[in-house]
Short mmCIF file of C-alpha atoms in Angstrom, two decimals:
data_model
loop_
_atom_site.label_atom_id
_atom_site.label_comp_id
_atom_site.label_asym_id
_atom_site.label_seq_id
_atom_site.Cartn_x
_atom_site.Cartn_y
_atom_site.Cartn_z
CA MET A 184 98.10 102.20 11.40
CA SER A 185 96.00 100.37 9.01
CA ARG A 186 92.71 99.02 9.96
CA ARG A 187 93.92 95.61 9.52
CA GLN A 188 97.08 96.63 12.21
CA THR A 189 94.31 97.79 14.69
CA LEU A 190 92.41 95.21 14.10
CA LEU A 191 95.08 92.26 14.99
CA LEU A 192 95.56 94.42 17.59
CA ALA A 193 92.84 94.65 19.07
CA GLY A 194 92.19 90.90 18.56
CA ALA A 195 95.45 90.04 20.66
CA GLY A 196 94.02 92.08 23.35
CA VAL A 197 90.87 90.73 23.84
CA ALA A 198 92.21 87.10 23.13
CA SER A 199 95.28 88.63 26.62
CA ALA A 200 92.24 89.94 27.82
CA VAL A 201 90.02 86.24 28.02
CA ILE A 202 93.55 83.81 28.41
CA GLY A 203 94.72 86.34 31.66
CA GLY A 204 91.12 86.51 32.66
CA GLY A 205 90.90 82.25 32.00
CA LEU A 206 94.22 82.13 33.60
CA ALA A 207 92.73 83.97 37.17
CA TRP A 208 89.87 82.09 37.42
CA TRP A 209 91.32 78.67 37.40
CA GLN A 210 93.85 80.26 40.09
CA LEU A 211 91.37 81.79 42.28
CA ARG A 212 88.31 79.15 41.67
CA LEU A 213 85.99 78.84 44.21
CA GLY A 214 83.71 75.98 45.23
CA GLU A 215 86.80 73.63 44.96
CA PRO A 216 87.37 70.55 48.02
CA ALA A 217 88.49 72.12 50.83
CA ILE A 218 92.25 72.65 50.50
CA ASP A 219 94.03 68.74 52.46
CA ALA A 220 93.24 67.63 55.61
CA SER A 221 96.27 68.42 57.25
CA PHE A 222 94.79 72.23 57.44
CA TRP A 223 92.68 71.24 60.05
CA ASP A 224 95.16 69.76 61.72
CA LEU A 225 97.16 73.17 62.35
CA ARG A 226 97.85 74.00 65.83
CA PHE A 227 99.25 77.82 67.35
CA GLU A 228 100.26 79.88 69.65
CA ARG A 229 98.12 82.25 70.80
CA PRO A 230 99.42 85.09 72.29
CA GLU A 231 97.61 85.43 75.86
CA GLY A 232 99.06 82.03 76.16
CA GLY A 233 97.46 78.31 75.13
CA GLU A 234 97.07 76.99 72.17
CA LEU A 235 94.46 77.63 68.98
CA ALA A 236 93.85 74.47 67.19
CA LEU A 237 91.95 74.34 64.12
CA ALA A 238 90.27 71.10 64.36
CA PRO A 239 87.77 72.31 66.53
CA LEU A 240 86.59 74.42 63.78
CA ARG A 241 85.47 72.63 60.88
CA GLY A 242 82.03 72.18 60.39
CA ARG A 243 81.35 75.66 60.92
CA LEU A 244 81.46 78.83 58.89
CA LEU A 245 85.52 79.93 59.46
CA VAL A 246 86.98 83.87 58.45
CA VAL A 247 90.61 82.82 58.54
CA ASN A 248 93.22 86.33 57.75
CA PHE A 249 96.41 86.43 57.78
CA TRP A 250 97.63 89.64 59.13
CA ALA A 251 100.50 91.59 60.43
CA THR A 252 101.20 94.28 62.76
CA TRP A 253 103.62 95.89 60.18
CA CYS A 254 101.13 96.00 57.44
CA PRO A 255 98.45 99.44 57.62
CA PRO A 256 95.57 97.66 55.61
CA CYS A 257 95.46 94.82 57.73
CA LEU A 258 95.17 97.31 61.04
CA GLU A 259 92.25 98.66 59.19
CA GLU A 260 90.57 95.99 58.50
CA MET A 261 90.46 94.46 61.84
CA PRO A 262 88.08 95.92 63.85
CA ASP A 263 85.14 94.78 60.52
CA LEU A 264 87.10 91.24 61.49
CA ASP A 265 85.77 91.88 64.94
CA ARG A 266 82.52 93.41 64.11
CA LEU A 267 81.70 89.85 61.67
CA GLN A 268 82.95 88.05 64.77
CA ALA A 269 80.25 89.70 67.02
CA THR A 270 77.77 89.88 64.56
CA HIS A 271 77.69 86.20 62.82
CA ALA A 272 78.99 84.35 66.09
CA ALA A 273 75.58 83.26 66.91
CA GLN A 274 74.95 81.28 63.58
CA GLY A 275 78.88 79.59 64.37
CA LEU A 276 80.78 81.72 62.63
CA ALA A 277 84.36 81.79 63.76
CA VAL A 278 86.61 84.26 62.83
CA VAL A 279 90.39 83.26 63.47
CA GLY A 280 93.76 85.83 62.67
CA LEU A 281 96.78 84.21 61.58
CA ALA A 282 99.62 86.74 62.91
CA VAL A 283 102.69 86.69 60.20
CA ASP A 284 104.37 88.31 62.56
CA GLY A 285 106.87 87.94 65.98
CA PRO A 286 104.79 86.96 68.77
CA ALA A 287 106.21 89.93 70.68
CA ALA A 288 104.83 92.57 68.00
CA VAL A 289 101.70 90.90 68.17
CA ARG A 290 101.13 91.16 71.79
CA GLN A 291 102.27 94.16 72.17
CA PHE A 292 99.99 95.11 69.37
CA LEU A 293 96.61 93.70 71.15
CA ALA A 294 97.61 94.79 74.12
CA ARG A 295 96.68 98.32 72.61
CA ARG A 296 94.14 97.09 70.37
CA PRO A 297 92.22 94.27 71.41
CA VAL A 298 90.05 91.72 69.07
CA ARG A 299 87.47 89.31 70.10
CA PHE A 300 88.53 87.08 67.35
CA ALA A 301 90.91 84.36 67.98
CA ILE A 302 94.82 84.97 66.97
CA GLY A 303 97.06 82.55 65.97
CA MET A 304 100.92 83.06 65.83
CA ALA A 305 101.98 81.92 62.39
CA GLY A 306 105.35 83.63 61.55
CA LEU A 307 107.11 83.56 58.91
CA GLU A 308 105.53 79.93 57.96
CA GLY A 309 101.64 81.45 57.92
CA THR A 310 102.97 83.14 54.51
CA ASP A 311 103.52 79.17 53.17
CA LEU A 312 99.58 78.70 54.27
CA SER A 313 98.27 81.62 52.70
CA ARG A 314 99.66 80.70 49.50
CA ARG A 315 98.63 76.97 50.24
CA LEU A 316 94.91 78.73 50.34
CA GLY A 317 95.47 80.40 46.99
CA ASN A 318 97.44 83.75 48.16
CA GLN A 319 99.99 83.55 44.70
CA GLN A 320 101.90 86.88 46.07
CA GLY A 321 102.38 85.53 49.72
CA ALA A 322 101.34 89.09 50.47
CA LEU A 323 99.72 90.75 53.54
CA PRO A 324 96.34 91.31 54.05
CA PHE A 325 94.50 87.89 52.78
CA THR A 326 91.79 86.02 53.51
CA ALA A 327 89.97 82.79 53.12
CA VAL A 328 86.15 81.84 54.07
CA PHE A 329 85.03 78.58 54.72
CA ASP A 330 81.87 77.33 54.47
CA ARG A 331 80.48 74.22 57.30
CA THR A 332 81.49 71.39 55.04
CA GLY A 333 85.23 73.08 55.06
CA THR A 334 85.14 73.96 51.33
CA LEU A 335 87.08 77.32 50.63
CA ARG A 336 84.51 79.70 49.44
CA HIS A 337 85.61 82.95 49.14
CA ARG A 338 89.45 84.18 49.14
CA LYS A 339 90.32 87.60 49.04
CA LEU A 340 93.93 89.28 48.86
CA GLY A 341 93.59 92.60 50.06
CA GLN A 342 92.02 94.89 52.38
CA THR A 343 88.00 93.72 53.07
CA THR A 344 85.54 95.58 54.59
CA PHE A 345 82.66 94.56 56.85
CA SER A 346 79.69 94.57 53.67
CA GLU A 347 81.95 92.23 51.72
CA LEU A 348 82.48 89.66 54.61
CA ASP A 349 78.98 90.17 55.72
CA GLY A 350 77.31 89.92 51.75
CA TRP A 351 79.66 85.80 52.20
CA ILE A 352 78.39 84.56 54.99
CA ARG A 353 74.96 85.67 54.77
CA LYS A 354 74.90 83.50 51.48
CA LEU A 355 76.51 80.60 53.20
#
């Protein structure tokens, strides 16, 4: 391969990386206004009975985590989410787990491994909601962090850790 061809290929690679990075940034840009107001009107059945409404959580730091009992990374991050809730509850943090799963499976799982944060039964509609929050793939786990103004500040597809989440919350 000639030097010119090598330079052209390298240039094309750099251009592709820049374009791909720009598109990824555009799709996942942070600090954008919160999603439409209907998000805060959502209500979910709770595994223990009753209802989990998002409206009372508006104005608080909010971590929304989409998970399922059949998702190993989801289950691995649950203790970190639980620890996050306990660590930052005094600062007004609310952690909400939205189960993209069947109610019976969620209840059985939580009977064995209870958590201190609120769980809502989102069912398959939870996948659509996570897409509205920026989860283009609709995969799990997916976490979204809102500041006190309701602005989506962080989102992540894939397993989170306590230190990652704690760092995000401390900066808000």
